[in-house]
Short mmCIF file of C-alpha atoms in Angstrom, two decimals:
data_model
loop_
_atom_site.label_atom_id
_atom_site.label_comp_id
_atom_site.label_asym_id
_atom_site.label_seq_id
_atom_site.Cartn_x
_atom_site.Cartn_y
_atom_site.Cartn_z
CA UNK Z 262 19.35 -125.17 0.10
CA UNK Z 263 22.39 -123.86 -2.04
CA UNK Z 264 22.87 -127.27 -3.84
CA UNK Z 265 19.22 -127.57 -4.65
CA UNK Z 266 19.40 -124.16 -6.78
CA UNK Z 267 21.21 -126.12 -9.74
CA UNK Z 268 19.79 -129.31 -10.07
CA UNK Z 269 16.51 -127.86 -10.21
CA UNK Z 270 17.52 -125.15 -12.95
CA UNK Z 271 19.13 -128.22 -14.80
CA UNK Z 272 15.76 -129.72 -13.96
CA UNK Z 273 13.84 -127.03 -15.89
CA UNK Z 274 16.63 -126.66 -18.73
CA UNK Z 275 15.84 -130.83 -19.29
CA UNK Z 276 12.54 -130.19 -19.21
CA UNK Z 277 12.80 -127.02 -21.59
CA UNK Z 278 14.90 -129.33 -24.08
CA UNK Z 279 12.33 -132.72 -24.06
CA UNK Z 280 9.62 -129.79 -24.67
CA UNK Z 281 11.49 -128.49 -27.26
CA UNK Z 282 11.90 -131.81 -28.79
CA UNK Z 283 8.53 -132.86 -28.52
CA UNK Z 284 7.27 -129.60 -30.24
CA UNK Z 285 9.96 -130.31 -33.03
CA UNK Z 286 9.11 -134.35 -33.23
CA UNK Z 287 5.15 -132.77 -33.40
CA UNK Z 288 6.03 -130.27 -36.24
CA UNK Z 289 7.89 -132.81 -38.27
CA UNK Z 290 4.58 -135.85 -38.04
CA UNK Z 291 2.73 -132.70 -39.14
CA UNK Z 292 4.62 -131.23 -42.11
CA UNK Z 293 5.29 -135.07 -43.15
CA UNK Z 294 1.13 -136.12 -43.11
CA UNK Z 295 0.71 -132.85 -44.68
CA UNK Z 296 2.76 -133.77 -47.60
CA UNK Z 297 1.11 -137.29 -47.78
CA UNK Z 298 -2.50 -135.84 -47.60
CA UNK Z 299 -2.46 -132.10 -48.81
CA UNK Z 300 -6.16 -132.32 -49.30
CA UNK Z 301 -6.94 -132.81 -45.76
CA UNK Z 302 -5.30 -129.54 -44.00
CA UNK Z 303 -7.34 -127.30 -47.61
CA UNK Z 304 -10.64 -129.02 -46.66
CA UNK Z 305 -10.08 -128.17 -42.89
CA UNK Z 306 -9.01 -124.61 -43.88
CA UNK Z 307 -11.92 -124.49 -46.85
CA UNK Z 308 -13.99 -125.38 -44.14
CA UNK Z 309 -13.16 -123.15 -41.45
CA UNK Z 310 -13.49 -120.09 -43.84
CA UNK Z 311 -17.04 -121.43 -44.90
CA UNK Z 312 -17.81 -121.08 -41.23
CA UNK Z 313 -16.42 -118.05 -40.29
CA UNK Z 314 -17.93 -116.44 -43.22
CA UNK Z 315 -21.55 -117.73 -42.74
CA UNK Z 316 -21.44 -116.33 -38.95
CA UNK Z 317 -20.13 -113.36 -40.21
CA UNK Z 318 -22.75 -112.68 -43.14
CA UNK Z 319 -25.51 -114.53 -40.75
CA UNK Z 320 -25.26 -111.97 -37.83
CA UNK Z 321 -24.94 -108.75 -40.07
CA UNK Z 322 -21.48 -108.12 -39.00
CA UNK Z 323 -19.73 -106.88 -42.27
CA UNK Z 324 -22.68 -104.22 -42.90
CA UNK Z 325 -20.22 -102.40 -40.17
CA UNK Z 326 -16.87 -102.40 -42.18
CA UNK Z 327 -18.94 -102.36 -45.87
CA UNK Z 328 -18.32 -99.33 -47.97
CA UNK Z 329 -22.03 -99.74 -49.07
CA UNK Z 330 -24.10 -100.75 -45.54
CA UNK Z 331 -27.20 -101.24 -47.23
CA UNK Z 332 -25.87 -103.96 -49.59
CA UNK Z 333 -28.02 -106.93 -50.60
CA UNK Z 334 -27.52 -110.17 -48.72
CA UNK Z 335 -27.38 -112.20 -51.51
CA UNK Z 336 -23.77 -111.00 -53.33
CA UNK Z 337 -22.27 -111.28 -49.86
CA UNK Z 338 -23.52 -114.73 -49.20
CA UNK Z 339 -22.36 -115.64 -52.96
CA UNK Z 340 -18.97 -114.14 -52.23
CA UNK Z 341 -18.75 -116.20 -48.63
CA UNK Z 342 -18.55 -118.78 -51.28
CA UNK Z 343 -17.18 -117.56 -54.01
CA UNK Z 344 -13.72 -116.77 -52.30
CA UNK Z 345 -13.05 -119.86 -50.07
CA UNK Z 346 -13.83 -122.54 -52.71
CA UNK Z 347 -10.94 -121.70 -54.90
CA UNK Z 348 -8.41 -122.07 -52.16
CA UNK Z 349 -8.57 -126.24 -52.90
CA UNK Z 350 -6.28 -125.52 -55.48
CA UNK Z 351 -3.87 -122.55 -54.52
CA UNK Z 352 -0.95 -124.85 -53.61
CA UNK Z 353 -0.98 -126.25 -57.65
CA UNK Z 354 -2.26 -123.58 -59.43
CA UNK Z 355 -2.47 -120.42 -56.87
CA UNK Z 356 -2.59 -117.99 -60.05
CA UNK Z 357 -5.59 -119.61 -61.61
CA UNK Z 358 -7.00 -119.42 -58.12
CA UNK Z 359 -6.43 -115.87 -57.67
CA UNK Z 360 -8.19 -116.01 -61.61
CA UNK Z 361 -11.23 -117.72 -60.06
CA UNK Z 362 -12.11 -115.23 -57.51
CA UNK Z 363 -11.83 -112.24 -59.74
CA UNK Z 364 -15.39 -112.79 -60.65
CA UNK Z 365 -16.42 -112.69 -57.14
CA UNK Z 366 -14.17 -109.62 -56.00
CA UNK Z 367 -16.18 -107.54 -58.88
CA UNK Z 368 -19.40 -108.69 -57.60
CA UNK Z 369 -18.12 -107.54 -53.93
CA UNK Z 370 -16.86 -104.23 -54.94
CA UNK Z 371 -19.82 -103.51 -57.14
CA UNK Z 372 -22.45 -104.26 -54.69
CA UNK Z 373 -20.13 -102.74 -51.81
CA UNK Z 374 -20.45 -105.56 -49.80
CA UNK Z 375 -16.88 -105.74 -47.83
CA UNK Z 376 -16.36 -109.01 -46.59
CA UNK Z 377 -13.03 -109.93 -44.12
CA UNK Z 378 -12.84 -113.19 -45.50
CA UNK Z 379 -12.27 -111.94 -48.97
CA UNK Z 380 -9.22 -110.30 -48.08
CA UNK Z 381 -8.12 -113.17 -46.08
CA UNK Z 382 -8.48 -115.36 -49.26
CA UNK Z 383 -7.03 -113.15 -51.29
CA UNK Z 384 -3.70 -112.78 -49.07
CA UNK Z 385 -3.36 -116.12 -48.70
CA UNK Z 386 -3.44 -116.70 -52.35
CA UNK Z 387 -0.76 -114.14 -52.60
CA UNK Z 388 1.50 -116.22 -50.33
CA UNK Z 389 1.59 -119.13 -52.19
CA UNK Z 390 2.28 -117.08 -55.90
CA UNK Z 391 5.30 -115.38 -53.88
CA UNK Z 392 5.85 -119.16 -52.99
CA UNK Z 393 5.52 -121.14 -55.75
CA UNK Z 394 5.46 -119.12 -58.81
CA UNK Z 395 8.02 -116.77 -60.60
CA UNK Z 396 8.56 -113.16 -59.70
CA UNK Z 397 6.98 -111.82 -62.60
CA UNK Z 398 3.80 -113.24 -61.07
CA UNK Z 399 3.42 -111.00 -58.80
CA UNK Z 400 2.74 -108.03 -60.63
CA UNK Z 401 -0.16 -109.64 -62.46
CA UNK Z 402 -1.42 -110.22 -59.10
CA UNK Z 403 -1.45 -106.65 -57.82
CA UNK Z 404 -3.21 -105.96 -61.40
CA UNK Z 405 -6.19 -108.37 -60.50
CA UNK Z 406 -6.12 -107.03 -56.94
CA UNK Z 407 -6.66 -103.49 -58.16
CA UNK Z 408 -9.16 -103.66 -60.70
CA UNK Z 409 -11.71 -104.71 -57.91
CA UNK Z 410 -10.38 -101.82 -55.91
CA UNK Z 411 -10.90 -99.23 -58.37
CA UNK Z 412 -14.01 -100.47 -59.10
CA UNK Z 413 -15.39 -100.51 -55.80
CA UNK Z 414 -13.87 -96.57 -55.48
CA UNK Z 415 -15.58 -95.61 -58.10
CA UNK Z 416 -19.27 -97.36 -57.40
CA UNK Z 417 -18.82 -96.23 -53.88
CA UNK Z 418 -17.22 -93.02 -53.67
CA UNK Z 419 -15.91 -91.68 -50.52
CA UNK Z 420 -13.93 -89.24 -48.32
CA UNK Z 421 -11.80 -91.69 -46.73
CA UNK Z 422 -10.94 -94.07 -49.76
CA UNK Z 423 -7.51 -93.48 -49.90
CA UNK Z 424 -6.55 -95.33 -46.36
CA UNK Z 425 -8.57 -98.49 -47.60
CA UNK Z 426 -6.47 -98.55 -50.65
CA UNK Z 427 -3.13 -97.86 -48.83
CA UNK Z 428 -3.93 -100.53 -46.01
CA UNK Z 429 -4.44 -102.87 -49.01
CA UNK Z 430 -1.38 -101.87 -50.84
CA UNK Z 431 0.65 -103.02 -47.64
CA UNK Z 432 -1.10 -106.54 -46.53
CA UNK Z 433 -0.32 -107.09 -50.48
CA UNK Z 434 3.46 -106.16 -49.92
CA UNK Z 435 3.72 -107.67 -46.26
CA UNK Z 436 2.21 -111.09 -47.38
CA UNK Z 437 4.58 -111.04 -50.83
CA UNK Z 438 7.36 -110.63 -48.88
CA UNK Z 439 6.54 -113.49 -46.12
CA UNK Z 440 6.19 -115.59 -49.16
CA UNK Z 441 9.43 -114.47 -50.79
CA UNK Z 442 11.36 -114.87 -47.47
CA UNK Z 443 9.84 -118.48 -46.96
CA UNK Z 444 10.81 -119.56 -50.19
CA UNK Z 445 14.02 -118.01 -50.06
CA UNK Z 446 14.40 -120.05 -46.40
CA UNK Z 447 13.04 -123.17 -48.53
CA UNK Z 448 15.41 -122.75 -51.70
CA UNK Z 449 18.42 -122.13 -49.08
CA UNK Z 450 17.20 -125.25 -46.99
CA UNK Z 451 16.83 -127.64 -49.77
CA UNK Z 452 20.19 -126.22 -51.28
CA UNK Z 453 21.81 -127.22 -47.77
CA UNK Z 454 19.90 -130.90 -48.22
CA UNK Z 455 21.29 -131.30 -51.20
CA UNK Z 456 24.93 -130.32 -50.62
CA UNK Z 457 25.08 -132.59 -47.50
CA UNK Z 458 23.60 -135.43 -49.94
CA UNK Z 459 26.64 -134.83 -52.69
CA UNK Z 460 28.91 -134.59 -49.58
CA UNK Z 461 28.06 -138.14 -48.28
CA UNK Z 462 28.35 -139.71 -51.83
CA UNK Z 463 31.68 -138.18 -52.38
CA UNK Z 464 32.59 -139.60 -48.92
CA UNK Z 465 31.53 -143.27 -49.94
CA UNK Z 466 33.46 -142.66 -52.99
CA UNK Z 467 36.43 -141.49 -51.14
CA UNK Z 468 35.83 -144.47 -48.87
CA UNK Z 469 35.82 -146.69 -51.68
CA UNK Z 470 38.97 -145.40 -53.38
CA UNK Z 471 40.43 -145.31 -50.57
CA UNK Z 472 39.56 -149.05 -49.86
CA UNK Z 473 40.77 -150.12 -53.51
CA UNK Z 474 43.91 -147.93 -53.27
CA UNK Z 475 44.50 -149.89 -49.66
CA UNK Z 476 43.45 -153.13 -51.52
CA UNK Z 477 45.95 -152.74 -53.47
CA UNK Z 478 48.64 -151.98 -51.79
CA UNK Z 479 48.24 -154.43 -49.78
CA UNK Z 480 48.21 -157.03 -52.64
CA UNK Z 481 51.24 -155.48 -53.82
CA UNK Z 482 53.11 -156.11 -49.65
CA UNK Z 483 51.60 -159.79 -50.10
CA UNK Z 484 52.60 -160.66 -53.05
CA UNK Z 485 56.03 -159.09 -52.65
CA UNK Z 486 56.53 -160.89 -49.62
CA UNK Z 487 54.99 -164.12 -50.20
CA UNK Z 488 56.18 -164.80 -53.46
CA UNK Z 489 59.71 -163.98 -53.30
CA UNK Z 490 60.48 -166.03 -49.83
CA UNK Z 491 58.46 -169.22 -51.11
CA UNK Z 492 60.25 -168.77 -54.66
CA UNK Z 493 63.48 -168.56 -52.43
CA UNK Z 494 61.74 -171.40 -50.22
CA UNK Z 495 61.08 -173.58 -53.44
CA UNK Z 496 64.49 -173.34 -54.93
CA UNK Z 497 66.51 -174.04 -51.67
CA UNK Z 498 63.70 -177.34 -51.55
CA UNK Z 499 64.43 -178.40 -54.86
CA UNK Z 500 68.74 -178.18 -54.25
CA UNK Z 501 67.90 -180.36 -51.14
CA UNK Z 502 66.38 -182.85 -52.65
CA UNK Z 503 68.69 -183.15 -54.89
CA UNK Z 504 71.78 -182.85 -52.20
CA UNK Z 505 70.11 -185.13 -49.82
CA UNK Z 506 71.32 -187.97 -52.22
CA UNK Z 507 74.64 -186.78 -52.41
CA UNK Z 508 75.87 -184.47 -50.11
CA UNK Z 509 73.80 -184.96 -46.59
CA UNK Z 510 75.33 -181.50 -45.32
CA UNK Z 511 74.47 -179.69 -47.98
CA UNK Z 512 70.72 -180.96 -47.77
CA UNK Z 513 71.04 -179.89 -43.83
CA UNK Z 514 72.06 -176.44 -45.10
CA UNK Z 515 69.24 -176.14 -47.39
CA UNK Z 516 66.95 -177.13 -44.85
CA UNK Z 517 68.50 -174.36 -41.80
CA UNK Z 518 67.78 -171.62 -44.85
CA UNK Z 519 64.20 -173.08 -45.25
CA UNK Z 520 63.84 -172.50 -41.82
CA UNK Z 521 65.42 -168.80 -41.85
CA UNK Z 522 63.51 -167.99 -44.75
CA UNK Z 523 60.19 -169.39 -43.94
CA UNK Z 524 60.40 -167.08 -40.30
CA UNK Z 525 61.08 -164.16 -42.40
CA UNK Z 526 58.08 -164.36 -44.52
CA UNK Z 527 55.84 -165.36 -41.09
CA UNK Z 528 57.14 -162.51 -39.53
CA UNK Z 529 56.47 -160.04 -42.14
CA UNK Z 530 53.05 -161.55 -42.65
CA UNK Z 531 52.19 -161.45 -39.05
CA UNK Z 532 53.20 -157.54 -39.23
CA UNK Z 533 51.28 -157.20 -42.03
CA UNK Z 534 47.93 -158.84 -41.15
CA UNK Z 535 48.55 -156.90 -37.28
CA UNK Z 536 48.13 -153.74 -39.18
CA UNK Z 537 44.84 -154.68 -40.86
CA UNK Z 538 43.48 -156.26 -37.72
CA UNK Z 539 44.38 -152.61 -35.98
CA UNK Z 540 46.34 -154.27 -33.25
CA UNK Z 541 48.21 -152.47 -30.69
CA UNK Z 542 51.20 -154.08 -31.20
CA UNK Z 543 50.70 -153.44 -34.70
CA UNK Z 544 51.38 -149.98 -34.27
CA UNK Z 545 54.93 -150.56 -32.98
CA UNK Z 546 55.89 -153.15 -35.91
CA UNK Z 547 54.78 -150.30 -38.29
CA UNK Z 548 57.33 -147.93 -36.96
CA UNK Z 549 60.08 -150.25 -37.77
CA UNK Z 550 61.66 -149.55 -40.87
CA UNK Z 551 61.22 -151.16 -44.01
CA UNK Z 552 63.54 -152.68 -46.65
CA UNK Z 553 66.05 -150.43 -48.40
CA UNK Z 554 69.24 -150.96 -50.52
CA UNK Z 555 71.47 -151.57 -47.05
CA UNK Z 556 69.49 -154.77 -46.53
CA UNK Z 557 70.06 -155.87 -50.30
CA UNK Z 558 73.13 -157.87 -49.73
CA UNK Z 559 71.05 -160.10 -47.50
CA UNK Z 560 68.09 -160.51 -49.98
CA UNK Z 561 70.67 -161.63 -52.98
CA UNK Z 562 72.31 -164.07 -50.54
CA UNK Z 563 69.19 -165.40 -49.79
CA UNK Z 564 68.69 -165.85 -53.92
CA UNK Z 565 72.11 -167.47 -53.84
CA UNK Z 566 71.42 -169.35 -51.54
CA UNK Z 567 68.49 -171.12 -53.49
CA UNK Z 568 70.54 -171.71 -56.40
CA UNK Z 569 70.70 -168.82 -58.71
CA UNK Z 570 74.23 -167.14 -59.07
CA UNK Z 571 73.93 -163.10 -59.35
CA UNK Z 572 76.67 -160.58 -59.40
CA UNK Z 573 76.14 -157.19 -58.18
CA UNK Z 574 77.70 -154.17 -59.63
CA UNK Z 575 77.16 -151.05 -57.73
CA UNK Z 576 78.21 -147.47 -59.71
CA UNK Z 577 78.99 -144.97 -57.64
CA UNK Z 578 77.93 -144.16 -53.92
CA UNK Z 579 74.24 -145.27 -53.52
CA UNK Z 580 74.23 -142.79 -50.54
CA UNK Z 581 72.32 -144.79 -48.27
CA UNK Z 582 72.24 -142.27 -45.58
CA UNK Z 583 70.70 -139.55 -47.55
CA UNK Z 584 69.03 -141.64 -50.10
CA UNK Z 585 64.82 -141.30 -49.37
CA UNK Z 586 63.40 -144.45 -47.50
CA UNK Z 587 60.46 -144.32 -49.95
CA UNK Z 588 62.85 -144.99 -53.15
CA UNK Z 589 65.16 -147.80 -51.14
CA UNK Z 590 62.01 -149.66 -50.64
CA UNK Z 591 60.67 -149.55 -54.17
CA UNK Z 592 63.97 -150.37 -55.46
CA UNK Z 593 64.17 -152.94 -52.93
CA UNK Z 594 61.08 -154.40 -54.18
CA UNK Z 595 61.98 -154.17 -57.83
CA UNK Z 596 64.77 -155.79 -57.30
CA UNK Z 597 63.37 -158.50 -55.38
CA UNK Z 598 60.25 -159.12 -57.59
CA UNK Z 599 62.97 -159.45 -60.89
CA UNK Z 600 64.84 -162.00 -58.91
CA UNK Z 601 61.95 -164.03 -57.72
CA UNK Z 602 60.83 -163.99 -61.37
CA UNK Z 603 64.17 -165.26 -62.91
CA UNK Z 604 64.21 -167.90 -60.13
CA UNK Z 605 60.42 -169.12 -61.20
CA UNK Z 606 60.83 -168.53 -64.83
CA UNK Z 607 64.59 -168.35 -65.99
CA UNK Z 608 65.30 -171.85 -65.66
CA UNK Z 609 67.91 -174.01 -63.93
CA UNK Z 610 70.94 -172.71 -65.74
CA UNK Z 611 70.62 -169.32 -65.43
CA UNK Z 612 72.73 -166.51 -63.98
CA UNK Z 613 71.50 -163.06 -62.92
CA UNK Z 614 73.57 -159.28 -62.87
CA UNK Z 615 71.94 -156.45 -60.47
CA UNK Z 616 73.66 -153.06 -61.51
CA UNK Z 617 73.01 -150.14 -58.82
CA UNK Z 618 73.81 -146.42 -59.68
CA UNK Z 619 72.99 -143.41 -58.19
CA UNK Z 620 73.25 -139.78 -59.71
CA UNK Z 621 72.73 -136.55 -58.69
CA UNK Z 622 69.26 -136.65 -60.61
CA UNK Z 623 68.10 -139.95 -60.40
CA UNK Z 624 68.72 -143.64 -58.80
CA UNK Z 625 68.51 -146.91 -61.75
CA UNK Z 626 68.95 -150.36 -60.82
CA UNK Z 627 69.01 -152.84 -63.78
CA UNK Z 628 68.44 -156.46 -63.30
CA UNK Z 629 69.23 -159.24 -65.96
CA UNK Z 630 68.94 -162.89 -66.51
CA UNK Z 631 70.46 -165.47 -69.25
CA UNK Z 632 67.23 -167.39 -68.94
CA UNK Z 633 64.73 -167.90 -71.53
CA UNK Z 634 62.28 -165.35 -72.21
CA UNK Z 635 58.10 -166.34 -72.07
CA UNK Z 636 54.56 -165.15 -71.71
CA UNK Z 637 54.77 -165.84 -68.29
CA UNK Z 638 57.29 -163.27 -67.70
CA UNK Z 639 54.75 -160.61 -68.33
CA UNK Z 640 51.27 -161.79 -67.48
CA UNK Z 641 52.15 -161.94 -63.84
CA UNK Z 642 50.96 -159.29 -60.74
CA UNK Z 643 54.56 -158.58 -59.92
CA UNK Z 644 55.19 -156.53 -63.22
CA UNK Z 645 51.79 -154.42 -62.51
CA UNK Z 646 53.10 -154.09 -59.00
CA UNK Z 647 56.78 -152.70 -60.00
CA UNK Z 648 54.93 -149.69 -62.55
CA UNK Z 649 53.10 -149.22 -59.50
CA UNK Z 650 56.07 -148.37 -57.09
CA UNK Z 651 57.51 -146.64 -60.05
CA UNK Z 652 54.60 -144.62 -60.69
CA UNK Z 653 54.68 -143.33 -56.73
CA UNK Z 654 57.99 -141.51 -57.46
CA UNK Z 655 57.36 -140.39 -61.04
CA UNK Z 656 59.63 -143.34 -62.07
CA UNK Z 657 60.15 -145.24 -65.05
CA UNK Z 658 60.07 -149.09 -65.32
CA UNK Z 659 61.18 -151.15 -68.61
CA UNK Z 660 59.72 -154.43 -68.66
CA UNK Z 661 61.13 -157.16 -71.61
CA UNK Z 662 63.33 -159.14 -73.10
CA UNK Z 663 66.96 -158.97 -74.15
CA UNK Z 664 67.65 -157.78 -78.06
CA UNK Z 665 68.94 -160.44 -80.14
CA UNK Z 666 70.96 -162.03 -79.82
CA UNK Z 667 70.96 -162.60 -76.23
CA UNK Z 668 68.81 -164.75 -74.65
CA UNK Z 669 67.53 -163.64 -70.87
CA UNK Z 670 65.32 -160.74 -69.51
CA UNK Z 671 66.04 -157.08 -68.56
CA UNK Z 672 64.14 -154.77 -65.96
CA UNK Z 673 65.20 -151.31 -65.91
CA UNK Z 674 64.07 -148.96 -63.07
CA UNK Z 675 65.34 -145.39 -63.30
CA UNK Z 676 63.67 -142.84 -60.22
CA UNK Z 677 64.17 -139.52 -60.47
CA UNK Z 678 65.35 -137.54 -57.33
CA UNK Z 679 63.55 -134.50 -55.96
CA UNK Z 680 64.95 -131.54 -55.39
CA UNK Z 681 65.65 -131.67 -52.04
CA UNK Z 682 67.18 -135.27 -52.69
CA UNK Z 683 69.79 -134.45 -55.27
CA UNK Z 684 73.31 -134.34 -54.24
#
């Protein structure tokens, strides 16, 4: 008996929610075939005022509430008429409605013939002006409304007309406020529509800048990677070839650095491509750190190796302990991309310098080549990917060839420390 008590209250609470929803799902088919085919709910309201009005005139029953009870039929049958008729057109033009049954309120209040489906009308034309229409509106409404009033006041004088008047006053202000609270609750709704609509394009566009911004980082990681260990990859191939014929060890030496270099890159790639796949594993390989200016000596060896000579020159303390991961790695990368292009580009004969200083305001590395200077020094996606780097630490990155009259190419990187950096 105890354990019964809550499944059947969650019973009733499931059943309270699917009624809930159904009433919901039921209000939302209506509302939406209502906006699809207005004229069908007017013609069944039209219709059911037509009605009600006809039984009302038909058995006599407004001679009881009539300020006149010996009216003629005929005004109140026109006015059962009159008043509905209009309504077709309140949700368009609900002013010229209310203009359209003016006529047939002075007909009512001069004959005395007091009909409850006038005043029905009448409010319900008053809701949709406080709906639709500007403020201002309104008080042209309550002038219409009143001239019938005073009218009928003055053709039909009596004791009591003050409480009639009053009670009118008051539906008039009741119904103008519904209306003003509904479209207040409309305006507010719509408002809310329309925020959550700008909030879901400026999260695609986030998305999608976010997607370039990845794009392109990632470009920049591949092409970083890629080019500079097959660059290294094609040099130490080329001196290989050419040792094999002479100098069989030397060949076997270029080949073990293939090898070396060729895991690198694969195992760099495969961390790379783990962390776009979302891999577990992935997660771990992110956490291990990346290139910075302690694992430089092993990247120029590695360019030594495959046949370009550079001397290093280091000015200073780099600081590598206190010196931000974020700058090693982009001048890691500078350096790297510079080398890769002198070994593609500079030719067979030429020698590259790598200068490294570090100040208390900023860290510059400067890389130079004797090679020969050409367009495809600068039309590459390495350049656009070093101003990139740069650009992350409000650096600065010059891009060009030597003046005359040297021959060769210079790359200048100078990042500025922050604050908390400088020592």
């Amino acid at each position: 008996m105890t354990s019964a008590g809550p499944t059947a209250g969650a019973r009733v609470r499931g059943d309270n929610r699917s009624l809930t929803q159904l009433i919901n799902r039921a209000a939302r088919r209506i509302d939406a075939y209502d906006k699809t085919h207005p004229l069908v709910r007017d013609l069944l309201l039209v219709g059911c005022l037509l009605i009600g009005g006809a039984i009302d005139v038909g058995g006599g029953g407004w001679r009881s509430v009539s300020p006149n009870p010996d009216a003629l039929l005929w005004p109140a049958a026109v006015c059962v008429v009159g008043f509905p008729l209009p309504l077709l057109r309140r949700r368009t033009h609900p002013l010229e409605t209310l203009l359209a049954m003016f006529p047939f309120a002075l007909v009512q209040a001069w004959s005395g013939a007091g009909l409850q489906i006038a005043v029905f009308c009448e409010l319900i034309v008053i809701f949709n002006i406080a709906l639709r229409l500007p403020m201002r509106q309104l008080a042209l409404s309550a002038a219409l409304l009143s001239v019938p009033l005073v009218v009928g006041v003055a053709r039909h004088p009596a004791e009591g007309w003050v409480i009639p008047l009053q009670s009118s006053l008051t539906s008039f202000a009741a119904v103008a406020l519904l209306g003003i609270a509904w479209r207040t609750r409309q305006e507010y709704t719509a408002s809310l529509r329309e925020r959550a609509k700008q909030l879901e394009i400026e999260r695609d566009q986030q998305a999608q800048l976010a997607a370039a911004a990845e794009r392109t980082r990632i470009a920049r990681e591949m092409h970083d990677i890629l080019g500079h260990n097959l660059s290294v990859i094609t040099g130490l191939a080329d001196g290989g070839s050419y040792a094999a014929r002479k100098n069989p060890q030397r060949a076997t030496e270029a080949l073990d650095a293939i090898a070396i270099t060729s895991r690198q890159a694969l195992t760099e790639l495969r961390r790379l491509l783990g962390i776009l796949q979302n891999e577990p594993q992935a997660a771990a390989a992110e956490l291990a750190p990346q290139p910075g200016l302690g694992e430089l000596d092993q990247l120029i060896d590695g360019v030594r190796a495959a046949g370009l000579p550079v001397h290093v020159t280091v000015i200073g303390d780099l600081g590598l302990e206190a010196a931000p991961r974020g700058r090693q790695l982009t001048v890691y990368r500078v350096v790297q991309e510079a080398l890769t292009n002198t070994l593609k580009h500079a030719g067979p004969e030429a020698t590259a310098t790598v200068t490294l200083s570090r100040t208390p305001e900023a860290i510059t590395a400067e890389i130079t080549d004797t090679g020969r200077p050409g367009p495809t020094r600068a039309g590459g996606r390495g350049i656009t990917g070093m101003r990139e780097r740069s650009a992350l630490y409000a650096g600065t990155l010059e891009v060009g060839p030597l003046p005359a009259p040297d021959e060769g190419w210079r790359v200048h990187l100078h990042l500025p420390n922050d604050e908390d950096d400088r020592v």
